[in-house]
PDB file of C-alpha atoms in Angstrom:
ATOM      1  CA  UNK A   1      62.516  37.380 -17.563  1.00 58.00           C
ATOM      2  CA  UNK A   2      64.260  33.819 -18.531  1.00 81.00           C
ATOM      3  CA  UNK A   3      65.255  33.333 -22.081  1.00 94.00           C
ATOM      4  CA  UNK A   4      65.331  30.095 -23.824  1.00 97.00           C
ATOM      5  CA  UNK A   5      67.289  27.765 -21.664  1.00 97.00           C
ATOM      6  CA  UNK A   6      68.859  24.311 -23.145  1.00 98.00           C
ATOM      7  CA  UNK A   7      70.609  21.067 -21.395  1.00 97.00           C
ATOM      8  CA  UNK A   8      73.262  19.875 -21.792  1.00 97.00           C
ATOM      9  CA  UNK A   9      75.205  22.529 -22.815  1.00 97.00           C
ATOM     10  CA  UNK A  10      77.604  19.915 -24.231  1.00 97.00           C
ATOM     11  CA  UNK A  11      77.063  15.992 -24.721  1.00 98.00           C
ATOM     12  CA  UNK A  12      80.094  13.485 -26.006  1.00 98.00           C
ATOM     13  CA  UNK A  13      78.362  10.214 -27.225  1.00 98.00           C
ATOM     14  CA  UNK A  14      79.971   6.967 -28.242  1.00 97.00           C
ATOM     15  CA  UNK A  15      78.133   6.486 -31.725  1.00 97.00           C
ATOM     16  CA  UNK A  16      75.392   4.125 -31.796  1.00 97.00           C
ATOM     17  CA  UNK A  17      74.040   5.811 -28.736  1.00 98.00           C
ATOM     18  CA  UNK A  18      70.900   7.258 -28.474  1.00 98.00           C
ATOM     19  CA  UNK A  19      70.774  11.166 -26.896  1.00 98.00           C
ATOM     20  CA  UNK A  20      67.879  13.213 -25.921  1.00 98.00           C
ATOM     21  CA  UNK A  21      68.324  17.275 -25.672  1.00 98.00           C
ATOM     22  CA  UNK A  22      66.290  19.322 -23.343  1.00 98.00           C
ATOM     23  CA  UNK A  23      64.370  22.930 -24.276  1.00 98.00           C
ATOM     24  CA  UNK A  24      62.665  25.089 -22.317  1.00 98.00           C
ATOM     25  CA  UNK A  25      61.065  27.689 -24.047  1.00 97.00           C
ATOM     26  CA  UNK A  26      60.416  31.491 -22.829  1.00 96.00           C
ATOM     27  CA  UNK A  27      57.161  30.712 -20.821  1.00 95.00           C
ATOM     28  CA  UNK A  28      53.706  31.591 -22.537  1.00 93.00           C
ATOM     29  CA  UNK A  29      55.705  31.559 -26.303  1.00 95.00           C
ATOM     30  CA  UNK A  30      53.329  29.173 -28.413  1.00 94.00           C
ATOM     31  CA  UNK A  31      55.993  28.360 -30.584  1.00 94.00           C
ATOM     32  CA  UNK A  32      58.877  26.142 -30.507  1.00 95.00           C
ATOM     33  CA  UNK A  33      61.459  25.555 -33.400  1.00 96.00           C
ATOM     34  CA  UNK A  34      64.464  23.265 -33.654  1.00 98.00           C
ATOM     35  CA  UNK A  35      67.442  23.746 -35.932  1.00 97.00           C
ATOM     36  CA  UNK A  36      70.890  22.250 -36.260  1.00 98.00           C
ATOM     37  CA  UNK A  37      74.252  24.146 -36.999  1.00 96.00           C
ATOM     38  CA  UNK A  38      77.032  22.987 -38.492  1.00 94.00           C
ATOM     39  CA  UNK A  39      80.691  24.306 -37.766  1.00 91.00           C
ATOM     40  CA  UNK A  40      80.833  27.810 -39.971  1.00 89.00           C
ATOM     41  CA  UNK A  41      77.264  27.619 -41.156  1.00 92.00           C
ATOM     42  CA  UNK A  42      73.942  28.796 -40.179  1.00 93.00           C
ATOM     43  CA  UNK A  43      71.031  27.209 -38.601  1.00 95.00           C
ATOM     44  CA  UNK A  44      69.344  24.434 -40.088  1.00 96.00           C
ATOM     45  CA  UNK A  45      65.508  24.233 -39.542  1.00 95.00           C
ATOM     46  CA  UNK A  46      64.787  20.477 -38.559  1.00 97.00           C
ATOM     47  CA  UNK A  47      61.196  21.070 -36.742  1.00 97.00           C
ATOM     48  CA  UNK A  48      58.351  23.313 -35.850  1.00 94.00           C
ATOM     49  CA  UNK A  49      56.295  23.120 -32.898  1.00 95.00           C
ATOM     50  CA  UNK A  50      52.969  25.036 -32.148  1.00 94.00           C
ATOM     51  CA  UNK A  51      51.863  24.581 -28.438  1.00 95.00           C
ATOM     52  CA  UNK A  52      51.930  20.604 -28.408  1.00 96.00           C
ATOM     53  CA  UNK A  53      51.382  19.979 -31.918  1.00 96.00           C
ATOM     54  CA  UNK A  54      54.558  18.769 -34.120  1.00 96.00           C
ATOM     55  CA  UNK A  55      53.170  21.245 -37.546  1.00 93.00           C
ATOM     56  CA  UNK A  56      56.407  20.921 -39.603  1.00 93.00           C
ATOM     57  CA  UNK A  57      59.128  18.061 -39.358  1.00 94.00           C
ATOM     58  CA  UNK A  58      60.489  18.279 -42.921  1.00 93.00           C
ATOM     59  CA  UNK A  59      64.103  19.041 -41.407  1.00 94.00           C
ATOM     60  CA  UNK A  60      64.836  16.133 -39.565  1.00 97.00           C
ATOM     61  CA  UNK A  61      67.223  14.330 -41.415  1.00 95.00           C
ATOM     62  CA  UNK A  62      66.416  10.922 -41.062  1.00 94.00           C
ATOM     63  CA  UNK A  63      64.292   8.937 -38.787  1.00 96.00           C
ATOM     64  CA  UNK A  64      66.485   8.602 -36.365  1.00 97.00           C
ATOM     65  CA  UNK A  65      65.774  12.153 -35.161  1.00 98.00           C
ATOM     66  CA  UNK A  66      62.371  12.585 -33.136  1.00 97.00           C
ATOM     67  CA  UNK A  67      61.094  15.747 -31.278  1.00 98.00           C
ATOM     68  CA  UNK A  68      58.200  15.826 -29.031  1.00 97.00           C
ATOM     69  CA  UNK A  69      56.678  18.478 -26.962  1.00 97.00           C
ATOM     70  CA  UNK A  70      53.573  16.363 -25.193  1.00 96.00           C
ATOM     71  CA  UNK A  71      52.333  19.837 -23.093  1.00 94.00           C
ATOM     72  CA  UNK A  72      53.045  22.475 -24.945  1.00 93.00           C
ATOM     73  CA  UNK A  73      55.909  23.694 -22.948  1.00 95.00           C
ATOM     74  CA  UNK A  74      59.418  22.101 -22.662  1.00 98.00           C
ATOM     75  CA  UNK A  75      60.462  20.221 -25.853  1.00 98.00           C
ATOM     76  CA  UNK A  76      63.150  16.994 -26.019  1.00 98.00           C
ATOM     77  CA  UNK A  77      64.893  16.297 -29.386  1.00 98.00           C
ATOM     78  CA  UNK A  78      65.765  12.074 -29.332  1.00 98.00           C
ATOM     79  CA  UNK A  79      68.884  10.864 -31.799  1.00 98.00           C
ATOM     80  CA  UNK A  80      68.726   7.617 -31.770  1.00 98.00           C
ATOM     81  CA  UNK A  81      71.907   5.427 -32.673  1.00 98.00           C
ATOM     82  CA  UNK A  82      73.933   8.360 -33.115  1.00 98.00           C
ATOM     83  CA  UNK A  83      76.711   8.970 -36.197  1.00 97.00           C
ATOM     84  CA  UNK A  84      79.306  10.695 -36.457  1.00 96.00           C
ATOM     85  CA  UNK A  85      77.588  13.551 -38.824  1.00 96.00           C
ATOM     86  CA  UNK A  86      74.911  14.010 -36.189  1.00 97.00           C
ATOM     87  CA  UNK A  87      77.749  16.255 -34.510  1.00 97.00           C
ATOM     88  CA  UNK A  88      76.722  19.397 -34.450  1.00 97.00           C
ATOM     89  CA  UNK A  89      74.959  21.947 -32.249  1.00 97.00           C
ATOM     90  CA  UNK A  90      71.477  22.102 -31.928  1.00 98.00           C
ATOM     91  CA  UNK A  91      69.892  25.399 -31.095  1.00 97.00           C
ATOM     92  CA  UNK A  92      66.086  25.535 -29.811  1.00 97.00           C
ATOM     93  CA  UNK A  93      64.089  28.516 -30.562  1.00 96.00           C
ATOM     94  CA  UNK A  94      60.872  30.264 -29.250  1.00 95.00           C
ATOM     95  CA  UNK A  95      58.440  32.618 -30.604  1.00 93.00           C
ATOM     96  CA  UNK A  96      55.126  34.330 -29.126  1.00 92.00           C
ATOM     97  CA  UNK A  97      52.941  34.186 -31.699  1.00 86.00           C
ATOM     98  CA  UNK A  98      51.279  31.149 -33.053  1.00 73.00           C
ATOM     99  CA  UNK A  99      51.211  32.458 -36.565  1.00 72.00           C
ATOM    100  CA  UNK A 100      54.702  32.386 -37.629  1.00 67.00           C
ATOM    101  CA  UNK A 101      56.499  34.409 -39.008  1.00 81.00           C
ATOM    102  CA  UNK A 102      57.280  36.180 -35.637  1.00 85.00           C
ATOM    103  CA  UNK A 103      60.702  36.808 -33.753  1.00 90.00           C
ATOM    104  CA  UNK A 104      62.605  33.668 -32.339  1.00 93.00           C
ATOM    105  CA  UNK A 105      64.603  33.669 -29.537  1.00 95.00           C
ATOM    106  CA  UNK A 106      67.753  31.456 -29.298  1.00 96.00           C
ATOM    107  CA  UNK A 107      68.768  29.363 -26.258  1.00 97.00           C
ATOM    108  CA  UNK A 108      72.412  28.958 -25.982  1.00 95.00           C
ATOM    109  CA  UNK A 109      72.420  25.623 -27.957  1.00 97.00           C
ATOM    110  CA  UNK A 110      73.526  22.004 -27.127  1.00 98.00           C
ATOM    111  CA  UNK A 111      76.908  21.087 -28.323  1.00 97.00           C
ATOM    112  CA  UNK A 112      76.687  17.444 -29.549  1.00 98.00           C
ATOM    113  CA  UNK A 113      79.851  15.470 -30.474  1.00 98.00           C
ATOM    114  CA  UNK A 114      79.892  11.596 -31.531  1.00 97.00           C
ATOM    115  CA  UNK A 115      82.918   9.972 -31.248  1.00 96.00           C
TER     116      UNK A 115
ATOM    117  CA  UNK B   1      62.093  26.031 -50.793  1.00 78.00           C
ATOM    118  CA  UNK B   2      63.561  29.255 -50.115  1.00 85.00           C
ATOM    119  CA  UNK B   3      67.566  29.442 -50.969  1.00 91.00           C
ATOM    120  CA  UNK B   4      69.179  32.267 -48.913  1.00 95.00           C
ATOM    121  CA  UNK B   5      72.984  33.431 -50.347  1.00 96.00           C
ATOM    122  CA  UNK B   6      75.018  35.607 -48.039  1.00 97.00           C
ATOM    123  CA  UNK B   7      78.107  37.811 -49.056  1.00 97.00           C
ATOM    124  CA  UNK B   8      81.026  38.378 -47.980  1.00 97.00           C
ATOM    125  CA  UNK B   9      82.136  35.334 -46.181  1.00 97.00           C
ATOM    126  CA  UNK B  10      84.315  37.408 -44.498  1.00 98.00           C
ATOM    127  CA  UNK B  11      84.839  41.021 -43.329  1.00 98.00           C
ATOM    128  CA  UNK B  12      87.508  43.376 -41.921  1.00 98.00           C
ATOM    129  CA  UNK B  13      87.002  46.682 -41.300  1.00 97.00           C
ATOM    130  CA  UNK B  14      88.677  49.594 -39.480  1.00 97.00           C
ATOM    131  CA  UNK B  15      86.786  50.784 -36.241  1.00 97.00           C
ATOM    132  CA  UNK B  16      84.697  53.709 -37.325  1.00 97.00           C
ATOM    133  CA  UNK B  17      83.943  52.952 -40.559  1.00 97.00           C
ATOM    134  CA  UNK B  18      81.092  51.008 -42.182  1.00 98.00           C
ATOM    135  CA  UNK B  19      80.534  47.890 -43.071  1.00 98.00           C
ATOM    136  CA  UNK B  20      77.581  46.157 -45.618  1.00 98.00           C
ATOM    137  CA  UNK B  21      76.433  42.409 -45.726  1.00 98.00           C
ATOM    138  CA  UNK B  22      74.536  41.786 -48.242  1.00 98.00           C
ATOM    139  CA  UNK B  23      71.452  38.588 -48.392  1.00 98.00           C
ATOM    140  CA  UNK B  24      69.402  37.337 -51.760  1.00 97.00           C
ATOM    141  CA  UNK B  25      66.731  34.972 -51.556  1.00 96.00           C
ATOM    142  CA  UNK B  26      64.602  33.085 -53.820  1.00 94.00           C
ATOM    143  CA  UNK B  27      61.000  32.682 -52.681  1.00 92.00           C
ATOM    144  CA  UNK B  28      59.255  35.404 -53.503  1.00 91.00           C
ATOM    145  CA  UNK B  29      56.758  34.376 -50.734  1.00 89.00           C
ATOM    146  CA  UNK B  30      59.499  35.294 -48.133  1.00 92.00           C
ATOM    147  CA  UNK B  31      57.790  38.543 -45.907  1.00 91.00           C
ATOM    148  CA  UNK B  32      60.254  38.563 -42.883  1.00 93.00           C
ATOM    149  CA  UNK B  33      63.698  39.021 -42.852  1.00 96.00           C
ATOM    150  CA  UNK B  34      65.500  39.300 -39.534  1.00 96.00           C
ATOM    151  CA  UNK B  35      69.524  39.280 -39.063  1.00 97.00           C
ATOM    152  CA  UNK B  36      71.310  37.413 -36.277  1.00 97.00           C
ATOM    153  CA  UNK B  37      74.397  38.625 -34.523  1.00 97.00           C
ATOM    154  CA  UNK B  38      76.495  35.243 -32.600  1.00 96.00           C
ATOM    155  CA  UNK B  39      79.693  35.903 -30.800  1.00 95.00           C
ATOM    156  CA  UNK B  40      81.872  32.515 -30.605  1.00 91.00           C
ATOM    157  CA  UNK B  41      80.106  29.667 -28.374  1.00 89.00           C
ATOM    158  CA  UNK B  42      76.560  32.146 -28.088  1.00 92.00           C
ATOM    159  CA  UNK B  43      73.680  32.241 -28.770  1.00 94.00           C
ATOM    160  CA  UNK B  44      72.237  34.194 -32.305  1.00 95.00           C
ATOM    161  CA  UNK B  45      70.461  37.370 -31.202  1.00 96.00           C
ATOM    162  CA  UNK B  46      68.455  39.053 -32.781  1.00 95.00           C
ATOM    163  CA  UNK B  47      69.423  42.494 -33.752  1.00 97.00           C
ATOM    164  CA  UNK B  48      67.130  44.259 -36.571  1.00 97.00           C
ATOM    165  CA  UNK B  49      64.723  42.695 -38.124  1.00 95.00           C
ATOM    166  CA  UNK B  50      62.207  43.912 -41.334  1.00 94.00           C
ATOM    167  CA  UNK B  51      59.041  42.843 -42.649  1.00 90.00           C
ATOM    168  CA  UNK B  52      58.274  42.697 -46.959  1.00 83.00           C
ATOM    169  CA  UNK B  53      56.066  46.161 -46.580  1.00 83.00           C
ATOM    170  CA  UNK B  54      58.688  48.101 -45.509  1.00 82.00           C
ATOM    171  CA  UNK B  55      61.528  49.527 -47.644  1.00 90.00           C
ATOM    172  CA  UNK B  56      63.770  50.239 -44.792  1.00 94.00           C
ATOM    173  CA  UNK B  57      64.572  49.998 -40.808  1.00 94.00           C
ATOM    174  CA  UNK B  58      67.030  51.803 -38.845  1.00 96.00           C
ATOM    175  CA  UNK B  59      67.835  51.629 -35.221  1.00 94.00           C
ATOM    176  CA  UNK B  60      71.050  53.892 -34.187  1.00 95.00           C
ATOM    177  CA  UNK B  61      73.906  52.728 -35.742  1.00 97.00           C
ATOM    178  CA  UNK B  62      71.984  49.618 -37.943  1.00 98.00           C
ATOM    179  CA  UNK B  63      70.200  49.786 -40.649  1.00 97.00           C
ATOM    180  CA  UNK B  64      68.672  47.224 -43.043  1.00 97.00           C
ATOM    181  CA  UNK B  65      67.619  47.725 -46.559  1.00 97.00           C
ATOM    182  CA  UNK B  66      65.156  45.059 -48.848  1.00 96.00           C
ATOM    183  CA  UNK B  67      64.471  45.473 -51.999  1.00 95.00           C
ATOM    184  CA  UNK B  68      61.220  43.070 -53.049  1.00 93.00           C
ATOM    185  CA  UNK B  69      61.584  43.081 -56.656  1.00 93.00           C
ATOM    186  CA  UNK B  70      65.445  42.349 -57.030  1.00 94.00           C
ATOM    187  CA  UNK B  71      64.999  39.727 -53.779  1.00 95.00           C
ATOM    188  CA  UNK B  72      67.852  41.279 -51.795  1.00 95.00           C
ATOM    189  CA  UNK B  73      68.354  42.829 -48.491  1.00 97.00           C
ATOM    190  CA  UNK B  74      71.399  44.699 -46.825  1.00 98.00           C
ATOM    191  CA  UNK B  75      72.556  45.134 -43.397  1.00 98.00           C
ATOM    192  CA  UNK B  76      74.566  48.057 -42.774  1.00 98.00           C
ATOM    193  CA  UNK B  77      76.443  49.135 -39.588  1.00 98.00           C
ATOM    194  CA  UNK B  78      78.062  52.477 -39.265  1.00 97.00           C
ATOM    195  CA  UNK B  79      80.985  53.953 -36.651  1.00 97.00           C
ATOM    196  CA  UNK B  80      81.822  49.863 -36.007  1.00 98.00           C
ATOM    197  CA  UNK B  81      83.119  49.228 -33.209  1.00 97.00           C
ATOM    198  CA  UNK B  82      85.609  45.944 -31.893  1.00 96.00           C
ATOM    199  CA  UNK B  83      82.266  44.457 -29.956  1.00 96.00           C
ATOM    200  CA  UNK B  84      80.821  44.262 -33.569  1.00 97.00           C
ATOM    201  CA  UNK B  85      82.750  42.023 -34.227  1.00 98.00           C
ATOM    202  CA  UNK B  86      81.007  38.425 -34.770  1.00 97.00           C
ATOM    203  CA  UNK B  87      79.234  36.270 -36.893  1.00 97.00           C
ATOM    204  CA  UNK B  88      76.319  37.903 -38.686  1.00 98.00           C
ATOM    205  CA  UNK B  89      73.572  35.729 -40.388  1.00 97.00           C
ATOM    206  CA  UNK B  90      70.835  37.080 -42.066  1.00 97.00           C
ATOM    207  CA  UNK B  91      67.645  34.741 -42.394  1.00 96.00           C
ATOM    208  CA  UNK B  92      64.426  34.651 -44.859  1.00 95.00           C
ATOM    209  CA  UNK B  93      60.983  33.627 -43.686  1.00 90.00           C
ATOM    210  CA  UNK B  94      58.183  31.420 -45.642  1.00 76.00           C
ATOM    211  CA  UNK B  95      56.606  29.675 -43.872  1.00 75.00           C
ATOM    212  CA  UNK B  96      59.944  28.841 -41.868  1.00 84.00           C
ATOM    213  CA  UNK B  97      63.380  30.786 -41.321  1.00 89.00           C
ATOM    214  CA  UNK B  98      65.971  29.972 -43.913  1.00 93.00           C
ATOM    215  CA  UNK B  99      69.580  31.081 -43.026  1.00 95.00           C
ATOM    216  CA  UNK B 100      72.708  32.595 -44.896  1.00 96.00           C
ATOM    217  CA  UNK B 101      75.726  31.061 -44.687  1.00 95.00           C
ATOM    218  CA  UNK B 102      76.849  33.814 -42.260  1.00 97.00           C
ATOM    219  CA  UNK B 103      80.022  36.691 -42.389  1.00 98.00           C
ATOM    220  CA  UNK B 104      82.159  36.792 -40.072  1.00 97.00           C
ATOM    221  CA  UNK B 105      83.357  40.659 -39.440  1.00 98.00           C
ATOM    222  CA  UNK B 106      86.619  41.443 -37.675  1.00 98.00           C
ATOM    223  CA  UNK B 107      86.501  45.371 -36.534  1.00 97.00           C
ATOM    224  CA  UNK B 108      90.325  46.228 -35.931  1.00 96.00           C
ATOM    225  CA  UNK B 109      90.964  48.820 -33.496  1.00 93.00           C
TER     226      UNK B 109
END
């Protein structure tokens, strides 16, 4: 079946705008994780998602960053005003089971740059 | 939180022979440890995984190894091979993942 799909694949934004990433999760997976990655490092968690309900935001690094996921299926991570150490890509990530921790699956990650 | 450390940075090995990366944690609440293969611009995958009641996995020519008490786990890959080679991160779970720093191995042929 379909993995984890993301979109855009890439996004250039003149800082100070605001972005908004697309995921759409492996269909029936309950959970739904965000995480950023840095050049040469792993995957940062930034937020945790069961069906519709946002359990865990503690990653998000400021409040400029807001996820939502309003039916439990495909999720949108908003930067507002963006800077240029919001450049990164951000990987979304699904999981079956509503009790974590379970496998996640990766989509192929949006590559954000802010110029 | 948890505070995942990941060694060697870097890797090279010959094709054929085997190769150890080596993950210590902090939480000792952590009870799922999965490592991540990414090849440049892809997605991680997942390619073994173990949970904290277990001792060891294996599945053909990767293994992984945790030891509880000393907070450490291993990945080990035998007969590598030049499509090993890629970034390998190895993750910690409580209550969310927690990822190393990665390795990057380079299998020469």
């Amino acid at each position: 079946g379909a993995g984890v799909s993301q979109s855009p694949r890439y996004k250039v934004a003149k800082r100070g705008q605001d972005v908004a990433l697309r995921c759409d999760p492996i269909s029936g997976h309950v959970s739904l994780f965000w995480y950023q990655q840095a050049l040469g490092q792993g995957p940062e968690f930034l937020t945790y998602f069961q069906n519709e309900a946002q359990l865990d935001k503690s990653g998000l690094p400021s409040d400029r960053f807001f996820a939502e996921r309003p039916e439990g299926s495909v999720s949108t991570l908003k930067i507002q005003r963006t800077q240029q150490e919001d450049s990164a890509v951000y990987l979304c990530a699904s999981s079956l089971s509503p009790h974590p921790p379970d496998t996640q699956y990766f989509g192929p990650g949006t590559r954000l740059t802010v110029l | 939180g948890e505070n995942v450390e990941q060694h060697p940075s870097t890797l090279s090995v010959q094709e054929g022979d085997s190769a150890v990366i080596k993950c210590t944690y902090s939480d000792s609440a952590s009870n799922y440890f999965p490592w991540y293969k990414q090849e440049l611009g892809k997605r991680p995958q997942l390619i073994i995984d173990i949970r904290s009641n277990v001792g060891e996995k294996k599945d053909q020519r990767i293994a992984v190894t945790l030891n509880k008490t000393a907070k450490h786990f291993s990945l080990h890959i035998t007969e590598t091979q030049p499509e090993d080679s890629a970034v390998y991160f190895c993750a910690a779970d409580s209550s969310k993942f927690y990822f190393g720093s990665g390795t990057k191995l380079n299998v020469k042929p």
